[in-house]
Amino acid sequence: MAIREDVLVVGGGLAGMSAALSAAETGATVRLLSHKKSTLRHASGLVDCLGYTGDDGPLADPYTGLSDLPNEHPYRVVGESAIREGFDRFDGVVGDSYRGGHTDANALVPTQAGTIKPTARYPASMAAGLASDARSTLLVGFEGLSDFDAPLAADRLAAAGVPFDVRGVTLRFPKEFRADAKLTRYARALDRDEEPDRDRAPRFDGVRRALAELVRPKLDGAERVGFPSLVGDDENDVVREDLANRLDVPVFELAASPPSLPGVRLESLFLAALDEAGVRRTTGNPVVDYESEDGALTTVYTDKNGQRVPYGADQFVLATGGLVGKGIGSSRDGVREPVFDCHIPHPEDRYDWSATDAFGDQPFARFGVVPDDDLRPLDAAGDVEFSNLRAAGSVLGGADFAAQKCGSGVSLATGHVAGERAGALI
Amino acid sequence: MSDADTTPTDASTDSFEPVDVFSGEPMDLRPGADDCYKCTTCDTSCPVAEVDDDFPGPKFQGPEQWRLKRKGDDDIDPSINSCSNCMRCDNACPSSVPLSQMHNEARGAFVERQMEKLSTEYVRNRILANYRTSAWFASKVPQIANFAMNFGPARWVMEKTLGVTAEREFPAFAQQTFREWWAERGGAHVENPDKRVAYFHGCYSNYNTPEVAKAMVHVYEHFDYEILVPPQKCSGTPMFANGMLTDARRHARTNVEELAAAINDGADVIASCTSCSMALRQEYPELFDITDIETVAQHTYEGLEYLRINEDLRGAVEESEVDMPDMAYHAPCHARNQGLDRQAVELFRDLDGVDVEDVGPSCSGISGTYGWKEEKYDKSMQIGEEMFEHMEAGAGEEGMTECPTCAMQMEHGTGYEITHPLEVLQEALTETSAA
Ligand SMILES: Cc1cc2nc3c(=O)[nH]c(=O)nc-3n(C[C@H](O)[C@H](O)[C@H](O)COP(=O)(O)OP(=O)(O)OC[C@H]3O[C@@H](n4cnc5c(N)ncnc54)[C@H](O)[C@@H]3O)c2cc1C
Ligand code: SF4
Ligand code: SF4
């Protein structure tokens, strides 16, 4: 068969990309097969390690919470040093575009919704906004931007007890856009410093300057200014610095709910790293079938409208995500892993899948494949499904990503381990 | 010789046949609309929404419009005509909502029911969509056509009366079409019942860039393939983008019939234009119900892709060497949707003597006929800005892409000469030079 690599990773999320990078570092040739574009572009851009365990949280230091996690949690399977290595890899990919690597402690990042999120790594654009910092804060929103209500967010942050004064104002963006204009429209206008509308900013010829002039009279002593996550896209650093210089106070972005431009920016950083590492990527068609020989996978097939294309490899990594990423499917007949049909333990009775208490412990959130110490999925009898298949990321069972705020960290740690072991076997 | 078929207008006999989607059972896209969980990822991927303030974005065009339709409100929002059919929203959607299919059908319904058939816009769009007809006439008198099409006063009139921008230069017509060349060389030079491909050259490489089609022939014959060149019409791409589904279906019928016959003779179908392969593989089965349409979709490949799957192309390239200038590669949107956006860059990484640099994920902005419309020209150039900048920032002074209209835009924005990957492959693997 013509298309062959040493290591083949199925799934292009954070777990798959980390696995591909770690495998490539061992010297193996690697291909990443992904159905959809990387899911990072519909993520928030924050990278969590561990925020909560059971009743505990938010945790000041995620590493202190590890021992409270159940044995089957992926963090317990790979261990603390693998988690650290996973984050080291992340730090290497993002360079100084991200912050938080200097400490084990969780940062508290304010969001556009007016909540505080404990997270391990955050974009540099959010650095001046941390909730642990006592500088008084002005939040600026725009008329017509439905995702963000600055006065409401400010009230919520104040009610949450942040240690600083916070106010919110809603301004008219210096250039008029349609009522439901996309985030990308604002970001582009700032990136390119487009001309403002004459009736909104008669005196200035660039939107950045015009925006700064609109904000200035509202400062009223505020020591930093927060905007929604649309302060430029490609030129985010430049735009932020330009605004900060004109206003004479630091400027930051608030974390947004997905999809967000910080998520899109994180995706570009990872794609550049994959390129640099020589990882081959094929995105657009799902893997739907496989062939195996003597208990080892030999080939997987992608599908395009019924057309099958074979991809061969010696080692495979399954990183297709959880229920959201479609790595785990549920139907009336049960819960399954659709690509290799790996065993996923779940109660026979559908009614036991979710707890009646909506806020209680949700068994279905932890559904996923069960790995051995080497991250190889196990069948119902406890034997490995395939000797050369490892699993990483939210396709693994045992973690409750939403409740524990550990999604990205689990993907980084398990992706790293799965990729490195697969590569080392070549 | 007759070119591709008897005449380009020979379909008048069946031109009254309505398109399936408007007659009989309408396709039910509601389940698709229901899959939408309003995450708006599609909106952040849409190049038009980023620059066009009047465009409400794919989420509105797709799932929201379909929900409205269900409530009995039948009118389609005219903004659907601003969608360039780049299909980027399609592969961004995590929930596999068939966005571009929804857009195509909405656009078709709009043109059918709501668009004034005598309006300049309709006439202009119909002319742009039926590029093949104009090209067929022009190819009969290429010198005159090349002169007339770019003759200043004529262009001014076209812009004023038809809304075709005068900013762009019409592509030159070749002195000899690919099919004329093919006939002159006596057709296939290789006979091989075990390795057969039917070449869907499309309009552009027949009338404008036969060098791409010839490169395809040389490369495939190098790998010992027997090449069939069946009669064929327009793939329909410009017609989908303009809502001219009746025209598109007429052409599709001929294509499907001819290609299915070739498949029956043991061939797979290959195309050198990524929008043509996209149409045959995805839009055809999504939009039309024609016998064998699925068979054709399942047997169609892009030219480079097919060799990667079936031959040791990497090995062959590793052993070769070329002496070519550095190139800035742009992946056409329609290549992305077939999962082909990285193949050229990855393949030529292993080829000595040429450096091919990916200019990133931005859209070229021309999207076929979109950038030819007078009212869209500025938007088209704004979308393209990022690509132009990345091309100019890169090392090379030339460009590479699979899509003929992306190539036009790349050239228009930077002045670079643009090469097709198959031409590089020809240079690397065969005696015939691309120059
Ligand atoms: C809406 C959203 C919000 C998020 N917010 C946060 C946050 O606040 N903090 C945080 O730390 N993390 C967040 N994340 C990131 C999330 O935690 C990561 O996505 C998680 O780490 C899971 O990564 P993964 O790689 O395992 O799976 P996914 O990211 O789900 O990726 C799975 C990949 O596999 C592909 N795939 C699936 N099936 C197939 C197949 N059959 N063939 C080929 N490819 C296939 C998919 O296309 C996808 O690319 C968010 C993600 C999303 C989607
Ligand atoms: S990306 Fe898909 S699910 Fe999300 S809003 Fe668009 S159509 Fe809906
Ligand atoms: S096809 Fe392209 S232009 Fe049309 S809505 Fe989708 S992303 Fe936007």
Short mmCIF file of N, CA and C and ligand atoms in Angstrom, two decimals, chain B residues 42 45-49 55 57-58 61 82-90 100 103, ligand 3:
data_model
loop_
_atom_site.label_atom_id
_atom_site.label_comp_id
_atom_site.label_asym_id
_atom_site.label_seq_id
_atom_site.Cartn_x
_atom_site.Cartn_y
_atom_site.Cartn_z
N CYS B 42 -18.84 27.83 12.48
CA CYS B 42 -18.90 28.08 11.03
C CYS B 42 -18.75 29.57 10.75
N SER B 45 -15.34 30.83 10.61
CA SER B 45 -14.52 30.31 9.52
C SER B 45 -14.87 30.93 8.18
N CYS B 46 -15.89 31.77 8.13
CA CYS B 46 -16.40 32.25 6.84
C CYS B 46 -15.61 33.48 6.38
N PRO B 47 -14.92 33.37 5.25
CA PRO B 47 -14.12 34.51 4.78
C PRO B 47 -14.98 35.69 4.32
N VAL B 48 -16.19 35.42 3.87
CA VAL B 48 -17.03 36.53 3.41
C VAL B 48 -17.55 37.33 4.60
N ALA B 49 -18.00 36.62 5.65
CA ALA B 49 -18.52 37.33 6.83
C ALA B 49 -17.45 38.22 7.46
N PHE B 55 -23.42 40.39 4.96
CA PHE B 55 -23.57 38.94 4.91
C PHE B 55 -23.74 38.36 6.31
N GLY B 57 -23.70 35.35 7.44
CA GLY B 57 -22.88 34.20 7.84
C GLY B 57 -23.56 32.87 7.63
N PRO B 58 -22.75 31.80 7.62
CA PRO B 58 -23.25 30.47 7.29
C PRO B 58 -24.31 29.91 8.25
N GLN B 61 -27.45 31.34 7.01
CA GLN B 61 -27.79 30.82 5.69
C GLN B 61 -28.24 29.37 5.75
N SER B 82 -24.52 36.22 -1.69
CA SER B 82 -23.19 36.69 -1.32
C SER B 82 -22.29 35.57 -0.84
N CYS B 83 -22.86 34.40 -0.59
CA CYS B 83 -22.03 33.26 -0.21
C CYS B 83 -21.24 32.84 -1.44
N SER B 84 -19.94 32.67 -1.30
CA SER B 84 -19.10 32.39 -2.46
C SER B 84 -18.98 30.90 -2.73
N ASN B 85 -19.64 30.08 -1.94
CA ASN B 85 -19.56 28.62 -2.05
C ASN B 85 -18.14 28.09 -1.85
N CYS B 86 -17.39 28.73 -0.96
CA CYS B 86 -16.03 28.25 -0.70
C CYS B 86 -16.07 26.96 0.13
N MET B 87 -17.17 26.69 0.80
CA MET B 87 -17.40 25.47 1.57
C MET B 87 -16.52 25.35 2.82
N ARG B 88 -15.95 26.45 3.26
CA ARG B 88 -15.13 26.39 4.46
C ARG B 88 -15.97 26.08 5.69
N CYS B 89 -17.20 26.57 5.69
CA CYS B 89 -18.07 26.32 6.84
C CYS B 89 -18.31 24.81 7.01
N ASP B 90 -18.37 24.11 5.87
CA ASP B 90 -18.63 22.67 5.89
C ASP B 90 -17.68 21.91 6.79
N SER B 100 -22.96 23.57 3.13
CA SER B 100 -22.87 24.02 1.74
C SER B 100 -24.00 23.43 0.91
N HIS B 103 -26.78 25.72 1.48
CA HIS B 103 -26.59 26.98 0.75
C HIS B 103 -26.89 26.78 -0.73
S1 SF4 C 3 -19.56 28.50 1.73
FE1 SF4 C 3 -17.91 29.95 2.31
S2 SF4 C 3 -18.77 31.98 1.87
FE2 SF4 C 3 -20.50 30.54 1.93
S3 SF4 C 3 -21.23 30.65 4.04
FE3 SF4 C 3 -19.79 28.93 3.92
S4 SF4 C 3 -17.83 29.80 4.57
FE4 SF4 C 3 -19.17 31.54 4.05
#
